[in-house]
């Protein structure tokens, strides 16, 4: 049905209002982007620990999220605005690359991780790679066409598998060596850690035959250590019970534990 003059005027005003509101939202989104970029610039050169505690880190994330949400609100108002859609897509690609840059930094830090303790070094490396993996996932969520992010993610996953295997092998070797010294309880932590890391490596690459074999082997060692540790605890409990039973007759002979009769006050009065 053809609109009458009043309806046409109302429709025109509504379209104009939508356009003005969309322009306002776009300007607001750009303002949030600028604030986010300024906060990010203040974080340049800081260590990961200092970045995490710095107020600018919170400001950067807050304004980045606000920019994304404001673009989405603008698109809800004007879904057919091609220029707006293109600007929003460019922004998401920009954010995708930013997340990827952070992931690459963490991969580089993981490669350089150091510590006198081998296991602490591997733990640091794993945490950095875990963070890098989350960042590549965010990069791909922002831009699923980001081929570079896919390549870096594959690299991170491969490095994570290697790290878990190295941790597993180290814990397995140390745990089994401790168990061989007749210290099954002391071996439990290492053997459990070995099982955990072999399983994580297999979650990444289920076809790793060597990891499967080593996992089966260390699970047997762990089961044996649990049995032997249980025997140790039972032996200790028996020794305590025996010690307690031999001490009680001695205490009785020495008069310990006897209750002496109290004086009858009424007799003394």
Short mmCIF file of C-alpha atoms in Angstrom, two decimals:
data_model
loop_
_atom_site.label_atom_id
_atom_site.label_comp_id
_atom_site.label_asym_id
_atom_site.label_seq_id
_atom_site.Cartn_x
_atom_site.Cartn_y
_atom_site.Cartn_z
CA UNK A 1 0.00 0.00 0.00
CA UNK A 2 1.23 3.48 -0.87
CA UNK A 3 2.04 5.69 2.12
CA UNK A 4 0.07 8.90 2.52
CA UNK A 5 1.89 12.22 3.01
CA UNK A 6 1.80 12.00 6.82
CA UNK A 7 3.20 8.48 6.85
CA UNK A 8 5.91 9.42 4.34
CA UNK A 9 6.96 12.32 6.54
CA UNK A 10 7.08 10.05 9.60
CA UNK A 11 9.11 7.43 7.73
CA UNK A 12 11.52 10.11 6.54
CA UNK A 13 11.98 11.45 10.07
CA UNK A 14 12.54 7.92 11.39
CA UNK A 15 15.19 7.25 8.72
CA UNK A 16 16.87 10.56 9.53
CA UNK A 17 16.84 9.76 13.27
CA UNK A 18 18.36 6.32 12.60
CA UNK A 19 21.06 7.87 10.46
CA UNK A 20 21.94 10.47 13.09
CA UNK A 21 21.95 7.86 15.85
CA UNK A 22 24.16 5.59 13.75
CA UNK A 23 26.63 8.43 13.13
CA UNK A 24 26.68 9.17 16.88
CA UNK A 25 27.43 5.52 17.68
CA UNK A 26 30.18 5.38 15.05
CA UNK A 27 31.86 8.47 16.53
CA UNK A 28 31.54 6.96 19.99
CA UNK A 29 33.10 3.69 18.80
CA UNK A 30 36.00 5.61 17.25
CA UNK A 31 36.48 7.51 20.50
CA UNK A 32 36.68 4.22 22.42
CA UNK A 33 39.21 2.94 19.86
CA UNK A 34 41.39 6.01 20.34
CA UNK A 35 41.30 5.64 24.14
CA UNK A 36 42.18 1.95 23.82
CA UNK A 37 45.14 2.75 21.55
CA UNK A 38 46.45 5.41 23.95
CA UNK A 39 46.23 2.97 26.88
CA UNK A 40 48.03 0.30 24.83
CA UNK A 41 50.81 2.78 24.02
CA UNK A 42 51.36 3.34 27.77
CA UNK A 43 51.88 -0.39 28.20
CA UNK A 44 54.65 -0.61 25.59
CA UNK A 45 57.94 -1.80 27.03
CA UNK A 46 56.47 -3.09 30.29
CA UNK A 47 57.00 -6.68 31.41
CA UNK A 48 54.00 -9.02 31.40
CA UNK A 49 53.82 -8.83 35.21
CA UNK A 50 53.85 -5.01 35.25
CA UNK A 51 51.39 -4.82 32.34
CA UNK A 52 48.93 -6.97 34.25
CA UNK A 53 49.00 -4.65 37.28
CA UNK A 54 49.05 -1.36 35.36
CA UNK A 55 45.80 0.62 35.22
CA UNK A 56 46.33 1.13 31.49
CA UNK A 57 45.86 -2.61 30.95
CA UNK A 58 42.32 -2.40 32.36
CA UNK A 59 41.63 0.79 30.37
CA UNK A 60 42.83 -0.79 27.13
CA UNK A 61 40.59 -3.87 27.51
CA UNK A 62 37.58 -1.85 28.69
CA UNK A 63 37.72 0.63 25.81
CA UNK A 64 38.43 -2.11 23.27
CA UNK A 65 35.33 -4.01 24.39
CA UNK A 66 33.24 -0.83 24.43
CA UNK A 67 34.32 -0.03 20.86
CA UNK A 68 33.32 -3.51 19.70
CA UNK A 69 29.94 -3.34 21.47
CA UNK A 70 29.22 0.16 20.11
CA UNK A 71 29.94 -0.91 16.53
CA UNK A 72 27.53 -3.81 17.00
CA UNK A 73 24.82 -1.48 18.31
CA UNK A 74 25.32 0.78 15.28
CA UNK A 75 24.92 -2.20 12.96
CA UNK A 76 21.72 -3.22 14.73
CA UNK A 77 20.34 0.25 13.95
CA UNK A 78 21.67 0.36 10.38
CA UNK A 79 22.35 -3.21 9.20
CA UNK A 80 22.52 -2.13 5.53
CA UNK A 81 25.22 0.49 6.09
CA UNK A 82 28.05 -0.90 3.94
CA UNK A 83 30.64 1.67 5.07
CA UNK A 84 29.90 0.93 8.74
CA UNK A 85 30.18 -2.82 8.16
CA UNK A 86 33.51 -2.39 6.37
CA UNK A 87 34.87 -0.19 9.20
CA UNK A 88 33.76 -2.71 11.81
CA UNK A 89 35.35 -5.60 9.92
CA UNK A 90 38.60 -3.64 9.60
CA UNK A 91 38.51 -3.00 13.34
CA UNK A 92 38.04 -6.70 14.10
CA UNK A 93 40.95 -7.59 11.80
CA UNK A 94 43.06 -4.99 13.56
CA UNK A 95 42.17 -6.51 16.93
CA UNK A 96 42.83 -10.00 15.59
CA UNK A 97 46.35 -9.00 14.55
CA UNK A 98 46.89 -7.30 17.90
CA UNK A 99 45.99 -10.51 19.75
CA UNK A 100 48.27 -12.44 17.42
CA UNK A 101 51.19 -10.08 18.11
CA UNK A 102 50.75 -10.72 21.84
CA UNK A 103 50.66 -14.47 21.19
CA UNK A 104 53.92 -14.29 19.24
CA UNK A 105 55.57 -12.36 22.10
CA UNK A 106 54.54 -15.08 24.54
CA UNK A 107 55.89 -17.81 22.24
CA UNK A 108 59.23 -15.98 22.10
CA UNK A 109 59.25 -15.64 25.89
CA UNK A 110 58.45 -19.35 26.22
CA UNK A 111 61.43 -20.23 24.03
CA UNK A 112 63.67 -18.11 26.28
CA UNK A 113 62.23 -19.30 29.62
CA UNK A 114 64.96 -19.98 32.16
CA UNK A 115 65.28 -21.34 35.67
CA UNK A 116 67.89 -23.33 37.59
CA UNK A 117 65.18 -25.91 38.29
CA UNK A 118 64.36 -27.78 35.10
CA UNK A 119 60.74 -28.39 36.09
CA UNK A 120 60.14 -24.75 37.04
CA UNK A 121 61.54 -23.73 33.67
CA UNK A 122 59.15 -26.09 31.87
CA UNK A 123 56.24 -24.85 34.02
CA UNK A 124 56.99 -21.24 33.01
CA UNK A 125 57.22 -22.30 29.36
CA UNK A 126 53.91 -24.15 29.52
CA UNK A 127 52.05 -21.20 31.09
CA UNK A 128 53.33 -18.82 28.42
CA UNK A 129 52.31 -21.23 25.66
CA UNK A 130 48.87 -21.72 27.25
CA UNK A 131 48.40 -17.95 27.20
CA UNK A 132 49.60 -17.78 23.58
CA UNK A 133 47.10 -20.47 22.60
CA UNK A 134 44.21 -18.49 24.14
CA UNK A 135 45.39 -15.39 22.28
CA UNK A 136 45.49 -17.19 18.91
CA UNK A 137 41.96 -18.46 19.60
CA UNK A 138 40.83 -14.87 20.26
CA UNK A 139 42.57 -13.75 17.08
CA UNK A 140 40.68 -16.34 15.04
CA UNK A 141 37.39 -15.53 16.77
CA UNK A 142 37.85 -11.90 15.67
CA UNK A 143 38.91 -12.83 12.15
CA UNK A 144 38.44 -16.44 11.07
CA UNK A 145 40.26 -15.70 7.79
CA UNK A 146 43.50 -14.84 9.63
CA UNK A 147 45.80 -17.48 8.07
CA UNK A 148 48.79 -16.24 10.06
CA UNK A 149 46.89 -16.86 13.29
CA UNK A 150 46.15 -20.42 12.16
CA UNK A 151 49.86 -21.02 11.47
CA UNK A 152 50.94 -19.60 14.85
CA UNK A 153 48.27 -21.66 16.62
CA UNK A 154 49.62 -24.86 15.03
CA UNK A 155 53.13 -23.88 16.15
CA UNK A 156 51.95 -23.20 19.72
CA UNK A 157 50.11 -26.53 19.91
CA UNK A 158 53.20 -28.36 18.68
CA UNK A 159 55.39 -26.63 21.27
CA UNK A 160 52.84 -27.42 24.00
CA UNK A 161 52.92 -31.10 23.08
CA UNK A 162 56.73 -31.09 23.26
CA UNK A 163 56.67 -29.31 26.62
CA UNK A 164 54.17 -31.75 28.15
CA UNK A 165 56.22 -34.69 26.89
CA UNK A 166 59.44 -33.24 28.31
CA UNK A 167 57.75 -32.65 31.66
CA UNK A 168 56.25 -36.14 31.62
CA UNK A 169 59.55 -37.83 30.78
CA UNK A 170 61.35 -35.91 33.53
CA UNK A 171 58.76 -36.68 36.20
CA UNK A 172 58.61 -40.32 35.11
CA UNK A 173 62.37 -40.76 35.36
CA UNK A 174 62.63 -39.04 38.74
CA UNK A 175 59.55 -40.75 40.18
CA UNK A 176 60.67 -44.23 39.19
CA UNK A 177 64.17 -43.57 40.55
CA UNK A 178 62.70 -42.54 43.92
CA UNK A 179 60.43 -45.59 43.97
CA UNK A 180 63.41 -47.87 43.33
CA UNK A 181 64.98 -46.50 46.52
CA UNK A 182 62.02 -47.93 48.46
CA UNK A 183 60.40 -44.52 48.86
CA UNK A 184 57.02 -45.08 47.19
CA UNK A 185 55.21 -42.27 49.03
CA UNK A 186 57.83 -39.74 47.95
CA UNK A 187 57.51 -40.96 44.35
CA UNK A 188 53.75 -40.41 44.09
CA UNK A 189 53.87 -36.69 43.17
CA UNK A 190 56.29 -37.22 40.29
CA UNK A 191 54.52 -40.28 38.93
CA UNK A 192 51.14 -38.52 39.10
CA UNK A 193 52.60 -35.49 37.30
CA UNK A 194 54.02 -37.81 34.61
CA UNK A 195 50.59 -39.38 34.01
CA UNK A 196 48.95 -35.95 33.86
CA UNK A 197 51.42 -34.58 31.31
CA UNK A 198 51.36 -37.68 29.08
CA UNK A 199 47.57 -37.40 29.00
CA UNK A 200 47.76 -33.70 28.06
CA UNK A 201 50.23 -34.50 25.28
CA UNK A 202 47.88 -37.20 23.99
CA UNK A 203 44.94 -34.79 24.13
CA UNK A 204 46.92 -32.68 21.65
CA UNK A 205 48.15 -35.58 19.54
CA UNK A 206 46.24 -38.85 20.16
CA UNK A 207 48.40 -40.67 17.58
CA UNK A 208 51.66 -40.30 19.53
CA UNK A 209 52.53 -43.99 20.00
CA UNK A 210 55.56 -43.34 22.21
CA UNK A 211 53.49 -41.20 24.59
CA UNK A 212 50.86 -43.95 24.77
CA UNK A 213 53.51 -46.57 25.66
CA UNK A 214 55.12 -44.34 28.27
CA UNK A 215 51.73 -43.49 29.78
CA UNK A 216 50.87 -47.20 30.14
CA UNK A 217 54.26 -47.84 31.74
CA UNK A 218 54.08 -44.98 34.24
CA UNK A 219 50.48 -45.86 35.17
CA UNK A 220 51.77 -49.29 36.26
CA UNK A 221 54.55 -47.63 38.26
CA UNK A 222 52.03 -45.32 39.89
CA UNK A 223 49.69 -48.18 40.80
CA UNK A 224 52.59 -50.09 42.35
CA UNK A 225 53.73 -47.00 44.28
CA UNK A 226 50.22 -46.54 45.68
CA UNK A 227 50.17 -50.16 46.88
CA UNK A 228 53.63 -49.86 48.45
CA UNK A 229 52.75 -46.51 50.02
CA UNK A 230 49.65 -48.10 51.52
CA UNK A 231 51.79 -50.87 53.00
CA UNK A 232 54.11 -48.24 54.50
CA UNK A 233 51.19 -46.48 56.15
CA UNK A 234 49.83 -49.76 57.53
CA UNK A 235 53.27 -50.63 58.92
CA UNK A 236 53.51 -47.24 60.63
CA UNK A 237 50.02 -47.67 62.08
CA UNK A 238 50.93 -51.13 63.43
CA UNK A 239 54.15 -49.77 64.97
CA UNK A 240 52.27 -46.97 66.69
CA UNK A 241 49.67 -49.40 68.01
CA UNK A 242 52.40 -51.73 69.32
CA UNK A 243 54.25 -48.83 70.95
CA UNK A 244 51.07 -47.63 72.61
CA UNK A 245 50.23 -51.11 73.97
CA UNK A 246 53.75 -51.59 75.46
CA UNK A 247 53.74 -48.17 77.13
CA UNK A 248 50.43 -48.66 78.96
CA UNK A 249 51.60 -51.52 81.30
CA UNK A 250 54.77 -49.52 82.18
CA UNK A 251 52.67 -46.53 83.15
CA UNK A 252 50.50 -48.73 85.33
CA UNK A 253 53.59 -50.17 87.08
CA UNK A 254 54.89 -46.67 87.82
CA UNK A 255 51.55 -45.63 89.22
CA UNK A 256 50.95 -43.23 86.40
CA UNK A 257 47.35 -42.76 85.55
CA UNK A 258 46.16 -43.72 89.09
CA UNK A 259 43.75 -41.39 90.80
CA UNK A 260 44.70 -40.79 94.44
CA UNK A 261 41.81 -40.60 96.92
CA UNK A 262 41.16 -37.07 98.10
CA UNK A 263 41.08 -36.29 101.83
CA UNK A 264 37.68 -36.36 103.47
CA UNK A 265 37.27 -32.83 104.82
CA UNK A 266 34.46 -33.89 107.18
CA UNK A 267 36.83 -36.19 109.11
CA UNK A 268 39.33 -33.38 109.72
CA UNK A 269 36.72 -31.07 111.17
#
